[in-house]
mmCIF file of C-alpha atoms in Angstrom:
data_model
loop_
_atom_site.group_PDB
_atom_site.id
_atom_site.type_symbol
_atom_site.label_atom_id
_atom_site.label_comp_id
_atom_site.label_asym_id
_atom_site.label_seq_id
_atom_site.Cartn_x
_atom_site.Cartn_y
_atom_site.Cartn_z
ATOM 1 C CA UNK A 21 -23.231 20.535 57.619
ATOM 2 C CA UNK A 22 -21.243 17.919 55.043
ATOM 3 C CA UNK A 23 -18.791 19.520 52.211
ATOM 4 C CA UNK A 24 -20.332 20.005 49.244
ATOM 5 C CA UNK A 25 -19.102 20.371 45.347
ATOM 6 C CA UNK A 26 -21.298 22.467 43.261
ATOM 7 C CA UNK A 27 -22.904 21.049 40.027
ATOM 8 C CA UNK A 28 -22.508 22.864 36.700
ATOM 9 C CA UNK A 29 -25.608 24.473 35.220
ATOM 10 C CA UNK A 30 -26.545 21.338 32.470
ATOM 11 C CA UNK A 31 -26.072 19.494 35.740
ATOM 12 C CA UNK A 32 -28.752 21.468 38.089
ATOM 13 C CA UNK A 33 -31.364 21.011 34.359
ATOM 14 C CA UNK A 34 -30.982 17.392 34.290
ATOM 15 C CA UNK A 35 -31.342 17.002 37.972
ATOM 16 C CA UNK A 36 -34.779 18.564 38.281
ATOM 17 C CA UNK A 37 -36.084 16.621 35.485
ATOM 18 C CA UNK A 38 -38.977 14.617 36.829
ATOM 19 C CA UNK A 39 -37.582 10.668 38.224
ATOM 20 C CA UNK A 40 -39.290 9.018 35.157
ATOM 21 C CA UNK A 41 -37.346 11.062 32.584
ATOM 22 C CA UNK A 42 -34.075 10.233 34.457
ATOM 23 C CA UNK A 43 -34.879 6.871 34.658
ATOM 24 C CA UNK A 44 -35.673 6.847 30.601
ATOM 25 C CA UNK A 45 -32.269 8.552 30.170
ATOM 26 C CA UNK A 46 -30.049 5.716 31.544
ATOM 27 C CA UNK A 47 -27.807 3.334 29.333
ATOM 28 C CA UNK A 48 -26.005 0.788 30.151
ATOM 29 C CA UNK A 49 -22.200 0.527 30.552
ATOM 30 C CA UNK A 50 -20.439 -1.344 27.698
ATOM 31 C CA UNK A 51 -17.529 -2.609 30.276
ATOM 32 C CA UNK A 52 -19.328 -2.595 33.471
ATOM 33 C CA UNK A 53 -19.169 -0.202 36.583
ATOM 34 C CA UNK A 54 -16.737 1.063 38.891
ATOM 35 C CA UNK A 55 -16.646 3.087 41.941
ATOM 36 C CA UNK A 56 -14.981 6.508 42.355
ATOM 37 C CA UNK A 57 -14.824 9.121 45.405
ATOM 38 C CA UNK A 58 -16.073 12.340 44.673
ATOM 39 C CA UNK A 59 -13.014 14.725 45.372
ATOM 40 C CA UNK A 60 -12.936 18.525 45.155
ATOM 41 C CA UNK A 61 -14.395 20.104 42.581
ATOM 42 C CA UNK A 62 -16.108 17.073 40.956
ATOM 43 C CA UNK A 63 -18.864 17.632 39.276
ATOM 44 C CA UNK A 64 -21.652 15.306 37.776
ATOM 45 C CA UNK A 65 -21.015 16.595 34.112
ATOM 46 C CA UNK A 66 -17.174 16.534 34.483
ATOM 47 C CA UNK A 67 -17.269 13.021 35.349
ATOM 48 C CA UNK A 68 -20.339 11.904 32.656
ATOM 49 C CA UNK A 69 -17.819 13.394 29.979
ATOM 50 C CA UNK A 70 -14.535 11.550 31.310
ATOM 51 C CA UNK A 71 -16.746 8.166 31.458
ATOM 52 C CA UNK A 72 -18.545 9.019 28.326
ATOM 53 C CA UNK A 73 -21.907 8.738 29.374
ATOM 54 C CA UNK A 74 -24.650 11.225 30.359
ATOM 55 C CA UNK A 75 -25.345 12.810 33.594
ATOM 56 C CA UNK A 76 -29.000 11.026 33.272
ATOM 57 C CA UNK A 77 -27.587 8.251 33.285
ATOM 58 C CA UNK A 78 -25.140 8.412 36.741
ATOM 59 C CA UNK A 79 -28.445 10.102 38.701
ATOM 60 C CA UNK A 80 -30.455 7.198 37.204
ATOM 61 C CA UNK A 81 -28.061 4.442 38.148
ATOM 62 C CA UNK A 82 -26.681 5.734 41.710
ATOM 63 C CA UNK A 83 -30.556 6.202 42.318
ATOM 64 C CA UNK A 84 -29.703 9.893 43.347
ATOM 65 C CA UNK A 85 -33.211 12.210 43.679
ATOM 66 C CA UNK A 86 -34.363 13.906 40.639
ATOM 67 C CA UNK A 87 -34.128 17.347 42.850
ATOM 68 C CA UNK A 88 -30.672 16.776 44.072
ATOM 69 C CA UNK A 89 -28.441 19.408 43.099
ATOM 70 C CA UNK A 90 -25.077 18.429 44.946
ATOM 71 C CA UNK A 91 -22.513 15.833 45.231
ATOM 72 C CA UNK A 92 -20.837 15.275 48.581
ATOM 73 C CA UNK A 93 -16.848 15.184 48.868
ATOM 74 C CA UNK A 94 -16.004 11.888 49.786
ATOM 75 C CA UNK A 95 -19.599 10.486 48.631
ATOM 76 C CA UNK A 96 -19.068 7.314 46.465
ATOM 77 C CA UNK A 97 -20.432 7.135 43.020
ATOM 78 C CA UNK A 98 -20.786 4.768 40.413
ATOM 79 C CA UNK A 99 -19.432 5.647 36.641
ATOM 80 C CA UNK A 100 -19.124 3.462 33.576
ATOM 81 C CA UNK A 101 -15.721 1.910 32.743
ATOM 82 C CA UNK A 102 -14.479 3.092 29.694
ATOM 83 C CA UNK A 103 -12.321 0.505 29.059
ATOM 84 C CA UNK A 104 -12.493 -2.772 30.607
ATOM 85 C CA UNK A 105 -9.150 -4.510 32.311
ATOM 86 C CA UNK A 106 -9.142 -6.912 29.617
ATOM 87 C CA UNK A 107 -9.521 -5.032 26.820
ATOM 88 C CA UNK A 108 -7.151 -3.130 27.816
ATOM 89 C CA UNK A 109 -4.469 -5.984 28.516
ATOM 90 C CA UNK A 110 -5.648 -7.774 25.006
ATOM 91 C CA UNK A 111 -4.421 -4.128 23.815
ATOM 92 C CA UNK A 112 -1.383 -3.860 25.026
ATOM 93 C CA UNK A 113 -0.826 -7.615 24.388
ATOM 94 C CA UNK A 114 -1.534 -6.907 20.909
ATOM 95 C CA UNK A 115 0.597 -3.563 20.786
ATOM 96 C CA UNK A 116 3.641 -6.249 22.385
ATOM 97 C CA UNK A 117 3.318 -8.782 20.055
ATOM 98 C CA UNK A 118 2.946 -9.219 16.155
ATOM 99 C CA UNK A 119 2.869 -12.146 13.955
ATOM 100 C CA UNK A 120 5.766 -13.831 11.541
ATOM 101 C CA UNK A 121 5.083 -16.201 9.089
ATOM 102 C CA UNK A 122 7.844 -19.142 8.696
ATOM 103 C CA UNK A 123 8.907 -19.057 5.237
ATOM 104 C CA UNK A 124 11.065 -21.906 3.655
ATOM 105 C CA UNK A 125 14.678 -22.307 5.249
ATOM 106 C CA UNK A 126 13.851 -20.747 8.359
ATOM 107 C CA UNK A 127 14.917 -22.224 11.811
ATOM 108 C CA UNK A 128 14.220 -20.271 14.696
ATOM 109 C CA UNK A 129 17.966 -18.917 15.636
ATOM 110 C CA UNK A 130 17.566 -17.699 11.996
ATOM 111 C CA UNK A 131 14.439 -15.630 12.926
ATOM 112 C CA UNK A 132 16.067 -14.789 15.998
ATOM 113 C CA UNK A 133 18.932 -13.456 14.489
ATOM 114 C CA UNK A 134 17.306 -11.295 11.670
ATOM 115 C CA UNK A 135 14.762 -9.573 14.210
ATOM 116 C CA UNK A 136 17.681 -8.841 16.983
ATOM 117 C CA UNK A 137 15.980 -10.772 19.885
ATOM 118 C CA UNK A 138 17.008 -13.764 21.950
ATOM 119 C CA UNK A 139 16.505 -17.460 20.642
ATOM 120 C CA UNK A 140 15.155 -18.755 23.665
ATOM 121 C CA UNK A 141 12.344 -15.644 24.354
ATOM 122 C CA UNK A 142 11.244 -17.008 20.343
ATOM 123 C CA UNK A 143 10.834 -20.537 22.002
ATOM 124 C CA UNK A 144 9.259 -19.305 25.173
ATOM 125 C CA UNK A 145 6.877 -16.902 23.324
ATOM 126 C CA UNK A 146 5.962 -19.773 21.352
ATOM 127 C CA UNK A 147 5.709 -22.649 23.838
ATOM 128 C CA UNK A 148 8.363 -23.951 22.190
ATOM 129 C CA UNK A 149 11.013 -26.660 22.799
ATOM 130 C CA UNK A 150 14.719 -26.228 21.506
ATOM 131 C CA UNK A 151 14.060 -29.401 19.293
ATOM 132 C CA UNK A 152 11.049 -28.372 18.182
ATOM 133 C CA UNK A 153 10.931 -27.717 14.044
ATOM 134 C CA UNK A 154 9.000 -24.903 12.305
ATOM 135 C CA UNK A 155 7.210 -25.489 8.643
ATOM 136 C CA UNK A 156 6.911 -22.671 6.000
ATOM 137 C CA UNK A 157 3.385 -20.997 6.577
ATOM 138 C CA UNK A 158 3.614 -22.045 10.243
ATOM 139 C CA UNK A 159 2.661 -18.389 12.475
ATOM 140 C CA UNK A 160 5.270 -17.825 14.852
ATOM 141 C CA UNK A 161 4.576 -14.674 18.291
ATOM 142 C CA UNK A 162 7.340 -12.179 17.763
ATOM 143 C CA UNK A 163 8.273 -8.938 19.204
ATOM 144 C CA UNK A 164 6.516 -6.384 17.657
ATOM 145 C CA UNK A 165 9.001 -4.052 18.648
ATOM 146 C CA UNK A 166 12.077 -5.971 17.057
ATOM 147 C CA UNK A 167 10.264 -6.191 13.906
ATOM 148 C CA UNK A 168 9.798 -2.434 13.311
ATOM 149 C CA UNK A 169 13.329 -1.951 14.318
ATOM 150 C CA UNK A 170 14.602 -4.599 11.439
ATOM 151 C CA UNK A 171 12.245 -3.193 9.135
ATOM 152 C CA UNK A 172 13.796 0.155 9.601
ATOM 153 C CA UNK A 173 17.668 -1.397 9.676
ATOM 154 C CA UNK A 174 16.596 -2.900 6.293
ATOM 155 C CA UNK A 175 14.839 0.198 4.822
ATOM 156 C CA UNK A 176 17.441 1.120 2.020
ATOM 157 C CA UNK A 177 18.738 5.417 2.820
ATOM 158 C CA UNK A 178 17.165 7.109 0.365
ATOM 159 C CA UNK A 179 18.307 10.871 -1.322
ATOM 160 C CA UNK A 180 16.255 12.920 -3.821
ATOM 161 C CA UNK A 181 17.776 14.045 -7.421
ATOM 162 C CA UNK A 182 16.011 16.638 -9.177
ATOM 163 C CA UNK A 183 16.056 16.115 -13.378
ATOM 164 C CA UNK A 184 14.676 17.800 -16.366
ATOM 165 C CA UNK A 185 11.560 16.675 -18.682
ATOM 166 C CA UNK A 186 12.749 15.777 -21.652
ATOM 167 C CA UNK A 187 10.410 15.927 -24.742
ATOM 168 C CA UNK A 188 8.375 12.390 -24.878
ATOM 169 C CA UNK A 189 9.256 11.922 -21.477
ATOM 170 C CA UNK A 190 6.403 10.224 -19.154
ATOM 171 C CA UNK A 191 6.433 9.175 -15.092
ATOM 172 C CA UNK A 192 6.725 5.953 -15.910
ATOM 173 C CA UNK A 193 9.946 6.471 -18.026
ATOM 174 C CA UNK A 194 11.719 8.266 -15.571
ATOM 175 C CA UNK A 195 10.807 5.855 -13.019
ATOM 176 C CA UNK A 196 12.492 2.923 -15.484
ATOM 177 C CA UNK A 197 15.433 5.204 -15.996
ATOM 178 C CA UNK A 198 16.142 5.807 -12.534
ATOM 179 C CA UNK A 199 14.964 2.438 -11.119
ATOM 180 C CA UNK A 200 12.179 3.748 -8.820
ATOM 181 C CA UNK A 201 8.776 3.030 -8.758
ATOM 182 C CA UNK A 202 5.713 5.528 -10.169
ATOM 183 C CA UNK A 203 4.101 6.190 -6.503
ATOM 184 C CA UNK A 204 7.442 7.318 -5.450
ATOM 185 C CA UNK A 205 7.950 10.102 -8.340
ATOM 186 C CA UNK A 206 4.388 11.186 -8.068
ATOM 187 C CA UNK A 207 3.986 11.424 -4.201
ATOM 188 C CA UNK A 208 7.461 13.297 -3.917
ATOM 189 C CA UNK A 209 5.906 15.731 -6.746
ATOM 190 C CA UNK A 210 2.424 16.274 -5.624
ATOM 191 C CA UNK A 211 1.127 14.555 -8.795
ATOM 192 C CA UNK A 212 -1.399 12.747 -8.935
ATOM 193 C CA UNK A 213 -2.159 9.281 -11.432
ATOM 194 C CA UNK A 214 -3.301 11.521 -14.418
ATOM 195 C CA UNK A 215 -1.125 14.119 -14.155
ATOM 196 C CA UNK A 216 1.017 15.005 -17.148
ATOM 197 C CA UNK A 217 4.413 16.426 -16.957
ATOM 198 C CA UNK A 218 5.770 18.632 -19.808
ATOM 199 C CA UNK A 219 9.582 19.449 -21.124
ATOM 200 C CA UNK A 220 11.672 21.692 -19.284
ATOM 201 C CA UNK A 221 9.872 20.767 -15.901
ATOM 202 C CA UNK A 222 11.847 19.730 -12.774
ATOM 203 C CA UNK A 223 10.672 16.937 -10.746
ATOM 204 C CA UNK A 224 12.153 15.222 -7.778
ATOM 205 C CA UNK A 225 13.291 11.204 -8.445
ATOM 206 C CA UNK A 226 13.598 9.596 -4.888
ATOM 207 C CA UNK A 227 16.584 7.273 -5.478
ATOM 208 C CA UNK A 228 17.798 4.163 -3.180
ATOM 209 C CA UNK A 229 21.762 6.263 -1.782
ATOM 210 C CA UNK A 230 23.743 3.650 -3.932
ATOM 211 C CA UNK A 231 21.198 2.679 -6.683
ATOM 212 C CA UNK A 232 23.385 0.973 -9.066
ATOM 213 C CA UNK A 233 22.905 0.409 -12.847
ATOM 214 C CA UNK A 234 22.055 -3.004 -12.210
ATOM 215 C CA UNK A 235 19.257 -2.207 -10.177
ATOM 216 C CA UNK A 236 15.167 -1.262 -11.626
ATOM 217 C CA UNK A 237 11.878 -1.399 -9.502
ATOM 218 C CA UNK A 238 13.824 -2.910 -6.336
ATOM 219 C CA UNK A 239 15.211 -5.540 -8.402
ATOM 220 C CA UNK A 240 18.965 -5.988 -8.936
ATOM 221 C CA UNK A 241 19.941 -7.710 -12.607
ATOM 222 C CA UNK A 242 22.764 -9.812 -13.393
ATOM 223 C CA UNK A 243 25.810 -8.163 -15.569
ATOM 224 C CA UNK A 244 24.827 -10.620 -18.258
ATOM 225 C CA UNK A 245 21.131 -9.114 -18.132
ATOM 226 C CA UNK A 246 22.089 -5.631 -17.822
ATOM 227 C CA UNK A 247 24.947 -6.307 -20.848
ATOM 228 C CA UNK A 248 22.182 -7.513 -23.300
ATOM 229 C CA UNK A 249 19.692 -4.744 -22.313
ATOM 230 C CA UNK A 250 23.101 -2.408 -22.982
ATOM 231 C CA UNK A 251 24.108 -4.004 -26.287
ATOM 232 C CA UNK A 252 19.913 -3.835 -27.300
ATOM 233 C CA UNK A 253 20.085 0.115 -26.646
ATOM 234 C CA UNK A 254 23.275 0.799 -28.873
ATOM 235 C CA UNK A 255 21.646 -1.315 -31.854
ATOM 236 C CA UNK A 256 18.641 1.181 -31.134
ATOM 237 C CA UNK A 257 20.306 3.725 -31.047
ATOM 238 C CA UNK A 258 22.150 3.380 -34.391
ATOM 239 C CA UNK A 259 19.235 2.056 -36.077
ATOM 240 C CA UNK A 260 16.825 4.637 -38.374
ATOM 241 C CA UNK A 261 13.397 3.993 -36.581
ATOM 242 C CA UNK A 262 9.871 5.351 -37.241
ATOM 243 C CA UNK A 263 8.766 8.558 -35.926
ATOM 244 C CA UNK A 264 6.169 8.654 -33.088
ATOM 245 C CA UNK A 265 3.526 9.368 -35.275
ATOM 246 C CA UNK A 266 4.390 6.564 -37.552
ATOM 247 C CA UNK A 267 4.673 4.361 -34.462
ATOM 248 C CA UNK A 268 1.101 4.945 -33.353
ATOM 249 C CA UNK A 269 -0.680 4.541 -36.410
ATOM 250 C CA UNK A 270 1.333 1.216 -36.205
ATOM 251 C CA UNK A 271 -0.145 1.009 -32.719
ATOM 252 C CA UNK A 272 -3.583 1.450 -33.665
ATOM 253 C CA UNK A 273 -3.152 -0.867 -37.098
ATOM 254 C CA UNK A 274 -2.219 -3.674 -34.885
ATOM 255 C CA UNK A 275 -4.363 -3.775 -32.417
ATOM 256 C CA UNK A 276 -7.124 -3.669 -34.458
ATOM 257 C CA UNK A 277 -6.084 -6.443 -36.514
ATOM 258 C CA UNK A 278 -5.784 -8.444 -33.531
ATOM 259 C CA UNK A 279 -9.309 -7.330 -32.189
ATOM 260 C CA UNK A 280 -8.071 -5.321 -29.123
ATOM 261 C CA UNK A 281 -9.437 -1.795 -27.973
ATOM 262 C CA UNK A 282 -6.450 0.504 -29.533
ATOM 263 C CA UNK A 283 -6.805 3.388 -27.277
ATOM 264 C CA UNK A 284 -5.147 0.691 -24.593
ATOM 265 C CA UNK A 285 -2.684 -0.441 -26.445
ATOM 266 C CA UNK A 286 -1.640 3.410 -27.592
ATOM 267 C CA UNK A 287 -2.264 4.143 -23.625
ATOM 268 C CA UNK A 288 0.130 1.065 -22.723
ATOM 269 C CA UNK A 289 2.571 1.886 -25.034
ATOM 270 C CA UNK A 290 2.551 5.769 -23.784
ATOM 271 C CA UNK A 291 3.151 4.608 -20.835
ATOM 272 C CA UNK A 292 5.820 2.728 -21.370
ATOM 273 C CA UNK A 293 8.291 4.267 -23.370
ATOM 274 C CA UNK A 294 6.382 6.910 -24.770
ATOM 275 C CA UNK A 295 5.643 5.287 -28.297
ATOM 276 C CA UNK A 296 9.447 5.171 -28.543
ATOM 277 C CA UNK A 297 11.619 2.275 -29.928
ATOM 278 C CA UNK A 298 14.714 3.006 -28.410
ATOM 279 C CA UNK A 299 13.941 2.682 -25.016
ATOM 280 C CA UNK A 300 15.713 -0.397 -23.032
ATOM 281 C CA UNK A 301 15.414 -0.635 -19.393
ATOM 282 C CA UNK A 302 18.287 -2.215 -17.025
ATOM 283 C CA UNK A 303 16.278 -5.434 -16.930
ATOM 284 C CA UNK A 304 16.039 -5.866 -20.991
ATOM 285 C CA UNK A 305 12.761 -4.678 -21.531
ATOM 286 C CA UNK A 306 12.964 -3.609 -25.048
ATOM 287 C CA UNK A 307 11.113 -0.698 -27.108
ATOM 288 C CA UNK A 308 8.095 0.341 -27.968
ATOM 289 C CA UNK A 309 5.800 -2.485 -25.733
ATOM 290 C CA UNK A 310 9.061 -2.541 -23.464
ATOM 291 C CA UNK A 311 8.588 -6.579 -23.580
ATOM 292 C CA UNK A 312 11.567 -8.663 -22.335
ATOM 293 C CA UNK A 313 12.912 -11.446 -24.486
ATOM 294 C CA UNK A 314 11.199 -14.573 -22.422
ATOM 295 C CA UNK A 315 7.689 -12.473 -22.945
ATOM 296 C CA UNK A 316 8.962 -12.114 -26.485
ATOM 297 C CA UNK A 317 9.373 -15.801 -26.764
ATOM 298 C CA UNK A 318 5.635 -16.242 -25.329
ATOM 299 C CA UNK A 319 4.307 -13.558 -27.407
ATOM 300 C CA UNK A 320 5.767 -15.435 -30.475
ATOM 301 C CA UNK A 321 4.116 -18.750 -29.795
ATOM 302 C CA UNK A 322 0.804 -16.467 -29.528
ATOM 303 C CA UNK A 323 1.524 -14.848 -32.676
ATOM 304 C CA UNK A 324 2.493 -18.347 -34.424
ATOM 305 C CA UNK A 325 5.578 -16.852 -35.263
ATOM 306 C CA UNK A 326 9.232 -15.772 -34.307
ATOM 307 C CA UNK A 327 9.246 -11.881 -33.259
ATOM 308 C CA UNK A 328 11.885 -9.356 -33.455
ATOM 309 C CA UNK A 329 11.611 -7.507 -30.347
ATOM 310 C CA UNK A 330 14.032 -5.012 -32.025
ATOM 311 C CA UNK A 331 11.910 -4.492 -34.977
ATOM 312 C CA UNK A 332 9.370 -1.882 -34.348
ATOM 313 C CA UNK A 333 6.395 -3.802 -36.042
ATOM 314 C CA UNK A 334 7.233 -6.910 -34.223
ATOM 315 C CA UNK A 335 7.773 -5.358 -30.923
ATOM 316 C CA UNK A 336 4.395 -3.919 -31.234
ATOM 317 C CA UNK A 337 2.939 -6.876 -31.941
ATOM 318 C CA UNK A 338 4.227 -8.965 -29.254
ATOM 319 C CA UNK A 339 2.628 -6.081 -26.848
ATOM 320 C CA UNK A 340 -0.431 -6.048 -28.186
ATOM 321 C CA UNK A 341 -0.694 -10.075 -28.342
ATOM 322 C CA UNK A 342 0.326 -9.995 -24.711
ATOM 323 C CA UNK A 343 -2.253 -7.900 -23.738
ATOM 324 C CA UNK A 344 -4.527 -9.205 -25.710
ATOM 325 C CA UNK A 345 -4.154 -12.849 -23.796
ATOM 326 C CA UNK A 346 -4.660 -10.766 -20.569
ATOM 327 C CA UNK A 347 -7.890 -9.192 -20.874
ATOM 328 C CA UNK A 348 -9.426 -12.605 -22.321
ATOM 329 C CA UNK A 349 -7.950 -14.125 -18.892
ATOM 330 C CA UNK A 350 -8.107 -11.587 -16.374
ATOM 331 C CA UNK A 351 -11.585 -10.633 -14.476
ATOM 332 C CA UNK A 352 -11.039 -6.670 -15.267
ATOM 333 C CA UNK A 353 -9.597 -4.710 -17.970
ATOM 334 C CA UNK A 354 -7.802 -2.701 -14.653
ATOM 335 C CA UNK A 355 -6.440 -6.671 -13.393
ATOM 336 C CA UNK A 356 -4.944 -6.629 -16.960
ATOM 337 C CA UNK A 357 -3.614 -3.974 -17.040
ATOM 338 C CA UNK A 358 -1.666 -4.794 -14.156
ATOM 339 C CA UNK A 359 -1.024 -8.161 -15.309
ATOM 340 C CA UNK A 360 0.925 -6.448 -17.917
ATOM 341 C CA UNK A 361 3.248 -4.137 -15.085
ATOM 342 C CA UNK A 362 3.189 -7.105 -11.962
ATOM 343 C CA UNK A 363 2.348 -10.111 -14.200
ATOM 344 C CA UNK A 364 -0.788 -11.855 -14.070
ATOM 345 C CA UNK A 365 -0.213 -14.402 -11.558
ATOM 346 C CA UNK A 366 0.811 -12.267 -9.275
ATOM 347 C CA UNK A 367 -1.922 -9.965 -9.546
ATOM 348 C CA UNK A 368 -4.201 -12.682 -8.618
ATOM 349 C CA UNK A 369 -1.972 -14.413 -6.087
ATOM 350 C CA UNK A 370 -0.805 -11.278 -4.100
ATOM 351 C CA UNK A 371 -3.567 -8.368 -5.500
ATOM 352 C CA UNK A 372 -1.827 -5.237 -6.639
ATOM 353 C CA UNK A 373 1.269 -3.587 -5.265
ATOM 354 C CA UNK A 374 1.532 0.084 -4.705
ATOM 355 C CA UNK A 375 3.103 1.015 -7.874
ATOM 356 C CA UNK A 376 1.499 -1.003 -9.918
ATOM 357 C CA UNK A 377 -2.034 0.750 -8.631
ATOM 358 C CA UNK A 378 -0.693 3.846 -9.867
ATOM 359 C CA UNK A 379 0.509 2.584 -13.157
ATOM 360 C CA UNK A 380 -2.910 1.139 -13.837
ATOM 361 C CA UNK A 381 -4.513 4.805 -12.898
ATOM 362 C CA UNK A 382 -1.794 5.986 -15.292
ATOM 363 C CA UNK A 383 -2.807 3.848 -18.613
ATOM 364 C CA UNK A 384 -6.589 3.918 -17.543
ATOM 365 C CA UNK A 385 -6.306 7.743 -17.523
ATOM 366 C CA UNK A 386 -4.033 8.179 -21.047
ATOM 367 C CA UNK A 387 -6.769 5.706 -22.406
ATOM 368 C CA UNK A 388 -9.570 8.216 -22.024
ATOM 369 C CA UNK A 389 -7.311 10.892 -23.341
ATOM 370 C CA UNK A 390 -6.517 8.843 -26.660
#
């Protein structure tokens, strides 16, 4: 008498079903068939589970009899591939290899050098020739492996600093103050975009170990930048300046006048500084509308005259004109809203970054509140 292995109960149901049921219960195998012995303690379901298919189907297609109810050790069998040998290698290719785009200035030993790997296994990988030149846009085959590990040596160290809501304060202020971005404050805090944070709570700021004062949104400034934006906020801050409830009605008196929906310019302006003149960021951005003196310059040509960014009224104005020329040229009132964060062009060129996604869930969700 041969060896036998047992089959499992669902096994011994689906063996006695009549030959025309097993035959209906077949499917094929999406990456072909291979052949297996049947070892000890092999059973017809085990294997249909392993080769994710049915045990119909392996009676049907090794043509075993409907009233069989064991396999033999040793017996061969035929099961379904569940991955075929080139899918597989196309996977592990694609696990080896990623793909670099040449940008301007490049030269190979310069791509080389930043992604730690050898010159001449960029060339090979390539089916390229030492004298061979690169163009910006060109796709080069790199290590995929180098390139996480120069991502991660250029990651900046990060620490976390816990502060205290002040009265007026918002997410996006503290992310200006501390030169971080909204999705950072807001993930570290469990917030989410409409969340509103109240005086005398602590949150957690994620800060770059080293952020210098020069430094906003990943961006470093130039002392002569970061002098003006520091000579703006002493003027401020010696200056008598509306109160926040004069400031919006100014808010809502502008935009108006200049035919734009108010409760986004009030949600804008929230978000912002908080309807507050005296804020200046490192990078110049200047109070209520936080608008930068080149956008001021713009804003004046739109208004058909100059604009004192430092003048409450004016530095309204130049905000709401801005915005203003963005919804007449963007596709959504959410693309100009970011257009106002990212700028425009880059909205459209590049589609929205991270943090400016969450600043435009921020306004859109102080606009229904206003």
């Amino acid at each position: 008498m041969s060896a036998v292995v047992g089959l499992t109960p669902a096994t011994s149901v689906h063996a006695a079903a009549p030959a025309s049921a097993i035959v209906a219960t077949a499917h094929p195998a999406p990456y072909g068939w291979q052949t297996l012995v049947v070892r000890p303690g092999d059973t017809l379901s085990d294997l249909a589970i392993a080769h994710r298919t049915t045990v119909g189907t392996l009676l049907a297609h090794n043509r075993l009899p409907g009233g069989a109810s064991y396999l033999r050790l040793g017996q061969h069998l035929s099961v379904p591939r569940t991955e075929s040998v080139a899918r597989q290698a196309a996977r592990a290719e694609a696990l080896r290899w990623t793909s670099y785009t040449v940008r301007p200035g490049d030269t190979v030993g310069a791509i080389a050098l930043r992604l730690g790997t050898s010159e001449s296994g960029l060339l090979a990988a390539n089916g390229l020739r030492r004298a061979s030149v690169i163009r910006p846009g060109q796709h080069l085959r790199v290590s995929a492996k180098a390139v996480r590990a120069a991502r991660a040596a250029a990651a900046p160290a990060m620490s976390t600093v816990r502060v205290t809501v002040r009265s007026g304060d918002t997410v996006g202020a503290l992310a200006l103050r501390h030169g971080v971005s909204q999705a950072s404050i807001l993930k570290a805090n469990g917030l989410s975009a409409g969340s509103l944070i109240v005086a005398g709570r602590s949150l957690r700021i994620p800060v770059r170990a080293g952020f210098s004062g020069n430094t906003f949104a990943g961006r470093t400034y130039s002392s002569a930048v970061v002098g003006a934006a520091g000579t703006n906020r002493g003027y401020l801050a010696g200056s008598a300046l509306p109160s926040r409830s004069s400031t919006r009605a100014m808010i809502i008196e502008t935009a108006s006048r200049h035919g734009l929906d108010h409760r986004l310019a009030l949600a804008i302006a929230w978000q912002e500084s908080a309807w507050s003149q005296r804020q200046v960021s490192v990078a110049n951005a200047i109070g209520v509308m936080q608008v930068i003196p080149s956008s001021g310059a713009w804003a004046s040509s739109l208004a058909g005259r100059h604009l004192n960014l430092l003048d409450t009224r004016d530095n309204i104005t130049a905000g709401v004109v801005i915005l203003r020329s963005l919804t007449r040229a963007a596709a959504t009132e959410e693309q100009a809203v970011a257009g106002y964060y990212q700028g425009l062009a880059g909205v459209q060129a590049h589609g929205m970054y991270a943090d400016t996604k969450a600043y435009v869930r921020n306004v859109l969700a102080l606009k229904a509140r206003m």
